[in-house]
mmCIF file of N, CA and C in Angstrom:
data_model
loop_
_atom_site.group_PDB
_atom_site.id
_atom_site.type_symbol
_atom_site.label_atom_id
_atom_site.label_comp_id
_atom_site.label_asym_id
_atom_site.label_seq_id
_atom_site.Cartn_x
_atom_site.Cartn_y
_atom_site.Cartn_z
ATOM 1 N N UNK A 186 -33.735 -43.763 -12.403
ATOM 2 C CA UNK A 186 -34.325 -42.540 -11.898
ATOM 3 C C UNK A 186 -33.677 -42.117 -10.584
ATOM 4 N N UNK A 187 -33.381 -43.082 -9.743
ATOM 5 C CA UNK A 187 -32.764 -42.796 -8.460
ATOM 6 C C UNK A 187 -31.378 -42.154 -8.638
ATOM 7 N N UNK A 188 -30.627 -42.595 -9.635
ATOM 8 C CA UNK A 188 -29.294 -42.045 -9.898
ATOM 9 C C UNK A 188 -29.398 -40.588 -10.340
ATOM 10 N N UNK A 189 -30.382 -40.274 -11.163
ATOM 11 C CA UNK A 189 -30.569 -38.891 -11.604
ATOM 12 C C UNK A 189 -30.917 -37.973 -10.428
ATOM 13 N N UNK A 190 -31.711 -38.477 -9.511
ATOM 14 C CA UNK A 190 -32.071 -37.677 -8.335
ATOM 15 C C UNK A 190 -30.825 -37.375 -7.496
ATOM 16 N N UNK A 191 -29.989 -38.395 -7.242
ATOM 17 C CA UNK A 191 -28.765 -38.183 -6.464
ATOM 18 C C UNK A 191 -27.796 -37.250 -7.181
ATOM 19 N N UNK A 192 -27.712 -37.370 -8.480
ATOM 20 C CA UNK A 192 -26.853 -36.482 -9.260
ATOM 21 C C UNK A 192 -27.340 -35.038 -9.142
ATOM 22 N N UNK A 193 -28.646 -34.826 -9.207
ATOM 23 C CA UNK A 193 -29.207 -33.479 -9.057
ATOM 24 C C UNK A 193 -28.922 -32.911 -7.659
ATOM 25 N N UNK A 194 -29.025 -33.757 -6.631
ATOM 26 C CA UNK A 194 -28.745 -33.319 -5.259
ATOM 27 C C UNK A 194 -27.279 -32.927 -5.123
ATOM 28 N N UNK A 195 -26.385 -33.717 -5.693
ATOM 29 C CA UNK A 195 -24.946 -33.414 -5.614
ATOM 30 C C UNK A 195 -24.627 -32.105 -6.347
ATOM 31 N N UNK A 196 -25.194 -31.922 -7.522
ATOM 32 C CA UNK A 196 -24.961 -30.674 -8.277
ATOM 33 C C UNK A 196 -25.505 -29.481 -7.502
ATOM 34 N N UNK A 197 -26.682 -29.638 -6.919
ATOM 35 C CA UNK A 197 -27.261 -28.548 -6.117
ATOM 36 C C UNK A 197 -26.371 -28.221 -4.919
ATOM 37 N N UNK A 198 -25.878 -29.244 -4.234
ATOM 38 C CA UNK A 198 -25.012 -29.032 -3.071
ATOM 39 C C UNK A 198 -23.726 -28.327 -3.472
ATOM 40 N N UNK A 199 -23.131 -28.723 -4.574
ATOM 41 C CA UNK A 199 -21.906 -28.061 -5.047
ATOM 42 C C UNK A 199 -22.172 -26.603 -5.411
ATOM 43 N N UNK A 200 -23.309 -26.349 -6.035
ATOM 44 C CA UNK A 200 -23.661 -24.964 -6.380
ATOM 45 C C UNK A 200 -23.834 -24.122 -5.118
ATOM 46 N N UNK A 201 -24.454 -24.677 -4.081
ATOM 47 C CA UNK A 201 -24.623 -23.960 -2.816
ATOM 48 C C UNK A 201 -23.282 -23.661 -2.166
ATOM 49 N N UNK A 202 -22.390 -24.631 -2.177
ATOM 50 C CA UNK A 202 -21.057 -24.433 -1.594
ATOM 51 C C UNK A 202 -20.311 -23.320 -2.334
ATOM 52 N N UNK A 203 -20.373 -23.338 -3.648
ATOM 53 C CA UNK A 203 -19.696 -22.297 -4.438
ATOM 54 C C UNK A 203 -20.303 -20.929 -4.157
ATOM 55 N N UNK A 204 -21.607 -20.863 -4.026
ATOM 56 C CA UNK A 204 -22.274 -19.600 -3.734
ATOM 57 C C UNK A 204 -21.863 -19.067 -2.364
ATOM 58 N N UNK A 205 -21.818 -19.935 -1.369
ATOM 59 C CA UNK A 205 -21.409 -19.509 -0.027
ATOM 60 C C UNK A 205 -19.957 -19.057 -0.002
ATOM 61 N N UNK A 206 -19.096 -19.745 -0.706
ATOM 62 C CA UNK A 206 -17.682 -19.343 -0.744
ATOM 63 C C UNK A 206 -17.525 -17.985 -1.404
ATOM 64 N N UNK A 207 -18.267 -17.711 -2.462
ATOM 65 C CA UNK A 207 -18.151 -16.414 -3.126
ATOM 66 C C UNK A 207 -18.751 -15.311 -2.270
ATOM 67 N N UNK A 208 -19.765 -15.608 -1.464
ATOM 68 C CA UNK A 208 -20.357 -14.607 -0.573
ATOM 69 C C UNK A 208 -19.368 -14.214 0.506
ATOM 70 N N UNK A 209 -18.594 -15.153 1.023
ATOM 71 C CA UNK A 209 -17.605 -14.845 2.050
ATOM 72 C C UNK A 209 -16.429 -14.049 1.510
ATOM 73 N N UNK A 210 -16.200 -14.060 0.209
ATOM 74 C CA UNK A 210 -15.081 -13.339 -0.376
ATOM 75 C C UNK A 210 -15.215 -11.835 -0.171
ATOM 76 N N UNK A 211 -16.427 -11.336 0.032
ATOM 77 C CA UNK A 211 -16.631 -9.903 0.225
ATOM 78 C C UNK A 211 -16.013 -9.390 1.519
ATOM 79 N N UNK A 212 -15.645 -10.272 2.442
ATOM 80 C CA UNK A 212 -15.095 -9.858 3.715
ATOM 81 C C UNK A 212 -13.574 -9.893 3.726
ATOM 82 N N UNK A 213 -12.970 -10.157 2.606
ATOM 83 C CA UNK A 213 -11.526 -10.106 2.506
ATOM 84 C C UNK A 213 -10.904 -11.476 2.646
ATOM 85 N N UNK A 214 -9.619 -11.512 2.868
ATOM 86 C CA UNK A 214 -8.774 -10.348 3.126
ATOM 87 C C UNK A 214 -8.450 -9.590 1.841
ATOM 88 N N UNK A 215 -8.364 -8.284 1.991
ATOM 89 C CA UNK A 215 -7.983 -7.406 0.901
ATOM 90 C C UNK A 215 -6.565 -6.914 1.147
ATOM 91 N N UNK A 216 -5.681 -6.983 0.161
ATOM 92 C CA UNK A 216 -4.349 -6.415 0.346
ATOM 93 C C UNK A 216 -4.454 -4.893 0.425
ATOM 94 N N UNK A 217 -3.648 -4.306 1.283
ATOM 95 C CA UNK A 217 -3.679 -2.854 1.456
ATOM 96 C C UNK A 217 -2.290 -2.363 1.835
ATOM 97 N N UNK A 218 -2.068 -1.071 1.647
ATOM 98 C CA UNK A 218 -0.831 -0.422 2.066
ATOM 99 C C UNK A 218 -1.167 0.691 3.034
ATOM 100 N N UNK A 219 -0.467 0.714 4.158
ATOM 101 C CA UNK A 219 -0.680 1.759 5.153
ATOM 102 C C UNK A 219 -0.109 3.069 4.613
ATOM 103 N N UNK A 220 -0.939 4.115 4.641
ATOM 104 C CA UNK A 220 -0.521 5.437 4.203
ATOM 105 C C UNK A 220 -0.012 6.235 5.398
ATOM 106 N N UNK A 221 -0.802 6.212 6.487
ATOM 107 C CA UNK A 221 -0.379 6.901 7.707
ATOM 108 C C UNK A 221 -1.167 6.383 8.901
ATOM 109 N N UNK A 222 -0.606 6.605 10.082
ATOM 110 C CA UNK A 222 -1.257 6.245 11.333
ATOM 111 C C UNK A 222 -1.824 7.528 11.926
ATOM 112 N N UNK A 223 -3.117 7.537 12.224
ATOM 113 C CA UNK A 223 -3.766 8.733 12.773
ATOM 114 C C UNK A 223 -3.597 8.778 14.279
ATOM 115 N N UNK A 224 -3.928 7.678 14.946
ATOM 116 C CA UNK A 224 -3.729 7.578 16.397
ATOM 117 C C UNK A 224 -3.538 6.108 16.746
ATOM 118 N N UNK A 225 -3.673 5.737 17.986
ATOM 119 C CA UNK A 225 -3.380 4.380 18.411
ATOM 120 C C UNK A 225 -4.339 3.315 17.940
ATOM 121 N N UNK A 226 -5.498 3.704 17.408
ATOM 122 C CA UNK A 226 -6.455 2.702 16.923
ATOM 123 C C UNK A 226 -7.026 3.021 15.544
ATOM 124 N N UNK A 227 -6.422 3.975 14.842
ATOM 125 C CA UNK A 227 -6.941 4.394 13.540
ATOM 126 C C UNK A 227 -5.787 4.622 12.573
ATOM 127 N N UNK A 228 -5.963 4.124 11.343
ATOM 128 C CA UNK A 228 -4.948 4.364 10.321
ATOM 129 C C UNK A 228 -5.610 4.535 8.966
ATOM 130 N N UNK A 229 -4.864 5.080 8.029
ATOM 131 C CA UNK A 229 -5.351 5.292 6.667
ATOM 132 C C UNK A 229 -4.617 4.310 5.767
ATOM 133 N N UNK A 230 -5.378 3.593 4.931
ATOM 134 C CA UNK A 230 -4.795 2.603 4.030
ATOM 135 C C UNK A 230 -5.344 2.778 2.620
ATOM 136 N N UNK A 231 -4.558 2.348 1.657
ATOM 137 C CA UNK A 231 -5.029 2.205 0.280
ATOM 138 C C UNK A 231 -5.356 0.728 0.089
ATOM 139 N N UNK A 232 -6.653 0.418 -0.051
ATOM 140 C CA UNK A 232 -7.115 -0.966 -0.158
ATOM 141 C C UNK A 232 -7.234 -1.342 -1.630
ATOM 142 N N UNK A 233 -6.644 -2.460 -1.983
ATOM 143 C CA UNK A 233 -6.713 -2.968 -3.341
ATOM 144 C C UNK A 233 -7.938 -3.872 -3.452
ATOM 145 N N UNK A 234 -9.025 -3.337 -4.055
ATOM 146 C CA UNK A 234 -10.281 -4.074 -4.143
ATOM 147 C C UNK A 234 -10.355 -4.975 -5.366
ATOM 148 N N UNK A 235 -9.661 -4.600 -6.409
ATOM 149 C CA UNK A 235 -9.681 -5.320 -7.680
ATOM 150 C C UNK A 235 -8.459 -4.846 -8.438
ATOM 151 N N UNK A 236 -7.957 -5.570 -9.413
ATOM 152 C CA UNK A 236 -6.814 -5.039 -10.174
ATOM 153 C C UNK A 236 -7.133 -3.654 -10.731
ATOM 154 N N UNK A 237 -6.244 -2.738 -10.521
ATOM 155 C CA UNK A 237 -6.380 -1.337 -10.950
ATOM 156 C C UNK A 237 -7.526 -0.601 -10.266
ATOM 157 N N UNK A 238 -8.022 -1.101 -9.124
ATOM 158 C CA UNK A 238 -9.059 -0.406 -8.357
ATOM 159 C C UNK A 238 -8.626 -0.349 -6.897
ATOM 160 N N UNK A 239 -8.215 0.844 -6.481
ATOM 161 C CA UNK A 239 -7.742 1.054 -5.119
ATOM 162 C C UNK A 239 -8.596 2.120 -4.464
ATOM 163 N N UNK A 240 -8.947 1.894 -3.214
ATOM 164 C CA UNK A 240 -9.776 2.834 -2.447
ATOM 165 C C UNK A 240 -9.020 3.230 -1.192
ATOM 166 N N UNK A 241 -8.936 4.532 -0.933
ATOM 167 C CA UNK A 241 -8.331 5.005 0.311
ATOM 168 C C UNK A 241 -9.391 4.950 1.400
ATOM 169 N N UNK A 242 -9.046 4.323 2.512
ATOM 170 C CA UNK A 242 -10.013 4.136 3.588
ATOM 171 C C UNK A 242 -9.372 4.430 4.937
ATOM 172 N N UNK A 243 -10.184 4.968 5.837
ATOM 173 C CA UNK A 243 -9.771 5.139 7.227
ATOM 174 C C UNK A 243 -10.227 3.900 7.979
ATOM 175 N N UNK A 244 -9.291 3.232 8.618
ATOM 176 C CA UNK A 244 -9.562 1.967 9.304
ATOM 177 C C UNK A 244 -9.461 2.171 10.804
ATOM 178 N N UNK A 245 -10.509 1.776 11.518
ATOM 179 C CA UNK A 245 -10.482 1.748 12.984
ATOM 180 C C UNK A 245 -10.354 0.289 13.378
ATOM 181 N N UNK A 246 -9.409 -0.006 14.241
ATOM 182 C CA UNK A 246 -9.146 -1.381 14.635
ATOM 183 C C UNK A 246 -10.211 -1.876 15.608
ATOM 184 N N UNK A 247 -10.749 -3.055 15.335
ATOM 185 C CA UNK A 247 -11.795 -3.645 16.168
ATOM 186 C C UNK A 247 -11.198 -4.091 17.497
ATOM 187 N N UNK A 248 -11.869 -3.741 18.579
ATOM 188 C CA UNK A 248 -11.475 -4.212 19.901
ATOM 189 C C UNK A 248 -10.337 -3.450 20.539
ATOM 190 N N UNK A 249 -9.889 -2.378 19.908
ATOM 191 C CA UNK A 249 -8.810 -1.559 20.475
ATOM 192 C C UNK A 249 -9.344 -0.157 20.698
ATOM 193 N N UNK A 250 -9.179 0.348 21.918
ATOM 194 C CA UNK A 250 -9.612 1.697 22.256
ATOM 195 C C UNK A 250 -8.454 2.383 22.972
ATOM 196 N N UNK A 251 -7.871 3.362 22.304
ATOM 197 C CA UNK A 251 -6.729 4.066 22.881
ATOM 198 C C UNK A 251 -7.114 5.519 23.163
ATOM 199 N N UNK A 252 -6.339 6.229 23.981
ATOM 200 C CA UNK A 252 -6.640 7.632 24.253
ATOM 201 C C UNK A 252 -6.601 8.456 22.963
ATOM 202 N N UNK A 253 -7.468 9.453 22.901
ATOM 203 C CA UNK A 253 -7.526 10.325 21.727
ATOM 204 C C UNK A 253 -6.408 11.360 21.778
ATOM 205 N N UNK A 254 -5.944 11.767 20.591
ATOM 206 C CA UNK A 254 -4.907 12.795 20.505
ATOM 207 C C UNK A 254 -5.476 14.199 20.634
ATOM 208 N N UNK A 255 -6.742 14.360 20.284
ATOM 209 C CA UNK A 255 -7.372 15.684 20.281
ATOM 210 C C UNK A 255 -8.667 15.637 21.083
ATOM 211 N N UNK A 256 -9.069 16.778 21.587
ATOM 212 C CA UNK A 256 -10.327 16.852 22.317
ATOM 213 C C UNK A 256 -10.114 17.245 23.762
ATOM 214 N N UNK A 257 -11.221 17.509 24.456
ATOM 215 C CA UNK A 257 -11.128 18.013 25.835
ATOM 216 C C UNK A 257 -10.604 16.982 26.831
ATOM 217 N N UNK A 258 -10.828 15.711 26.578
ATOM 218 C CA UNK A 258 -10.405 14.684 27.532
ATOM 219 C C UNK A 258 -9.176 13.912 27.056
ATOM 220 N N UNK A 259 -8.366 14.528 26.190
ATOM 221 C CA UNK A 259 -7.241 13.777 25.640
ATOM 222 C C UNK A 259 -6.135 13.609 26.683
ATOM 223 N N UNK A 260 -5.523 12.455 26.653
ATOM 224 C CA UNK A 260 -4.370 12.155 27.504
ATOM 225 C C UNK A 260 -3.176 12.089 26.561
ATOM 226 N N UNK A 261 -2.667 13.243 26.219
ATOM 227 C CA UNK A 261 -1.680 13.377 25.141
ATOM 228 C C UNK A 261 -0.480 12.424 25.250
ATOM 229 N N UNK A 262 0.202 12.313 26.386
ATOM 230 C CA UNK A 262 1.369 11.414 26.428
ATOM 231 C C UNK A 262 1.006 9.957 26.131
ATOM 232 N N UNK A 263 -0.079 9.478 26.700
ATOM 233 C CA UNK A 263 -0.510 8.091 26.452
ATOM 234 C C UNK A 263 -0.980 7.914 25.005
ATOM 235 N N UNK A 264 -1.647 8.933 24.463
ATOM 236 C CA UNK A 264 -2.115 8.871 23.079
ATOM 237 C C UNK A 264 -0.933 8.821 22.115
ATOM 238 N N UNK A 265 0.094 9.609 22.368
ATOM 239 C CA UNK A 265 1.294 9.599 21.524
ATOM 240 C C UNK A 265 2.001 8.247 21.606
ATOM 241 N N UNK A 266 2.034 7.672 22.804
ATOM 242 C CA UNK A 266 2.655 6.364 22.984
ATOM 243 C C UNK A 266 1.886 5.290 22.213
ATOM 244 N N UNK A 267 0.553 5.334 22.272
ATOM 245 C CA UNK A 267 -0.277 4.364 21.545
ATOM 246 C C UNK A 267 -0.077 4.515 20.041
ATOM 247 N N UNK A 268 0.006 5.746 19.561
ATOM 248 C CA UNK A 268 0.228 5.991 18.133
ATOM 249 C C UNK A 268 1.583 5.436 17.701
ATOM 250 N N UNK A 269 2.612 5.664 18.508
ATOM 251 C CA UNK A 269 3.948 5.164 18.179
ATOM 252 C C UNK A 269 3.979 3.635 18.148
ATOM 253 N N UNK A 270 3.256 2.995 19.073
ATOM 254 C CA UNK A 270 3.206 1.528 19.090
ATOM 255 C C UNK A 270 2.516 0.979 17.845
ATOM 256 N N UNK A 271 1.400 1.596 17.446
ATOM 257 C CA UNK A 271 0.709 1.142 16.240
ATOM 258 C C UNK A 271 1.591 1.359 15.016
ATOM 259 N N UNK A 272 2.271 2.510 14.961
ATOM 260 C CA UNK A 272 3.168 2.813 13.848
ATOM 261 C C UNK A 272 4.261 1.744 13.757
ATOM 262 N N UNK A 273 4.835 1.376 14.890
ATOM 263 C CA UNK A 273 5.890 0.354 14.907
ATOM 264 C C UNK A 273 5.333 -1.000 14.475
ATOM 265 N N UNK A 274 4.085 -1.274 14.815
ATOM 266 C CA UNK A 274 3.472 -2.559 14.490
ATOM 267 C C UNK A 274 3.166 -2.684 13.001
ATOM 268 N N UNK A 275 2.616 -1.635 12.387
ATOM 269 C CA UNK A 275 2.229 -1.714 10.976
ATOM 270 C C UNK A 275 3.287 -1.156 10.043
ATOM 271 N N UNK A 276 4.254 -0.420 10.575
ATOM 272 C CA UNK A 276 5.343 0.169 9.784
ATOM 273 C C UNK A 276 4.889 0.482 8.372
ATOM 274 N N UNK A 277 4.273 1.629 8.137
ATOM 275 C CA UNK A 277 3.644 1.901 6.841
ATOM 276 C C UNK A 277 4.169 1.032 5.711
ATOM 277 N N UNK A 278 3.300 0.177 5.270
ATOM 278 C CA UNK A 278 3.617 -0.799 4.237
ATOM 279 C C UNK A 278 2.450 -1.743 4.064
ATOM 280 N N UNK A 279 2.702 -2.976 3.602
ATOM 281 C CA UNK A 279 1.602 -3.893 3.298
ATOM 282 C C UNK A 279 0.934 -4.471 4.537
ATOM 283 N N UNK A 280 -0.405 -4.523 4.491
ATOM 284 C CA UNK A 280 -1.236 -5.152 5.518
ATOM 285 C C UNK A 280 -2.395 -5.833 4.800
ATOM 286 N N UNK A 281 -3.241 -6.537 5.547
ATOM 287 C CA UNK A 281 -4.453 -7.129 4.980
ATOM 288 C C UNK A 281 -5.659 -6.616 5.760
ATOM 289 N N UNK A 282 -6.688 -6.207 5.038
ATOM 290 C CA UNK A 282 -7.936 -5.734 5.620
ATOM 291 C C UNK A 282 -8.923 -6.883 5.550
ATOM 292 N N UNK A 283 -9.467 -7.289 6.720
ATOM 293 C CA UNK A 283 -10.362 -8.439 6.756
ATOM 294 C C UNK A 283 -11.832 -8.082 6.612
ATOM 295 N N UNK A 284 -12.269 -6.993 7.221
ATOM 296 C CA UNK A 284 -13.677 -6.603 7.164
ATOM 297 C C UNK A 284 -13.753 -5.131 6.805
ATOM 298 N N UNK A 285 -14.602 -4.808 5.861
ATOM 299 C CA UNK A 285 -14.815 -3.406 5.522
ATOM 300 C C UNK A 285 -16.265 -3.078 5.852
ATOM 301 N N UNK A 286 -16.475 -2.080 6.686
ATOM 302 C CA UNK A 286 -17.824 -1.684 7.072
ATOM 303 C C UNK A 286 -17.771 -0.435 7.922
ATOM 304 N N UNK A 287 -18.914 0.127 8.172
ATOM 305 C CA UNK A 287 -18.995 1.350 8.972
ATOM 306 C C UNK A 287 -19.057 1.002 10.458
ATOM 307 N N UNK A 288 -18.450 1.849 11.275
ATOM 308 C CA UNK A 288 -18.547 1.684 12.723
ATOM 309 C C UNK A 288 -19.475 2.759 13.285
ATOM 310 N N UNK A 289 -19.494 2.894 14.601
ATOM 311 C CA UNK A 289 -20.413 3.855 15.216
ATOM 312 C C UNK A 289 -20.081 5.304 14.864
ATOM 313 N N UNK A 290 -18.857 5.551 14.359
ATOM 314 C CA UNK A 290 -18.458 6.898 13.959
ATOM 315 C C UNK A 290 -18.681 7.133 12.464
ATOM 316 N N UNK A 291 -19.140 6.097 11.760
ATOM 317 C CA UNK A 291 -19.457 6.236 10.343
ATOM 318 C C UNK A 291 -18.287 5.957 9.435
ATOM 319 N N UNK A 292 -17.112 5.661 9.968
ATOM 320 C CA UNK A 292 -15.936 5.438 9.138
ATOM 321 C C UNK A 292 -15.662 3.999 8.883
#
């Protein structure tokens, strides 16, 4: 009887581990291709969510805040420089998206 109890505990533990691993899969990484760079902290990507299922998404980079290109308080030269740096860094092509979710701007 004691062996059956330990076997049940081991099976339960393995099932929990598998469940937790599959829950974390929702956070990526997802393969994606950069379509264009909007500004120094925002870009548009085609995210590959599943075979033959691609979603175009606007991505805002976490922890990066650069000057805006448009608006009353824009610092155009610095904003253009930030955009060029991001463009050089991601060079429209393959990237990985780690977290997909809405930010304070809804994107």
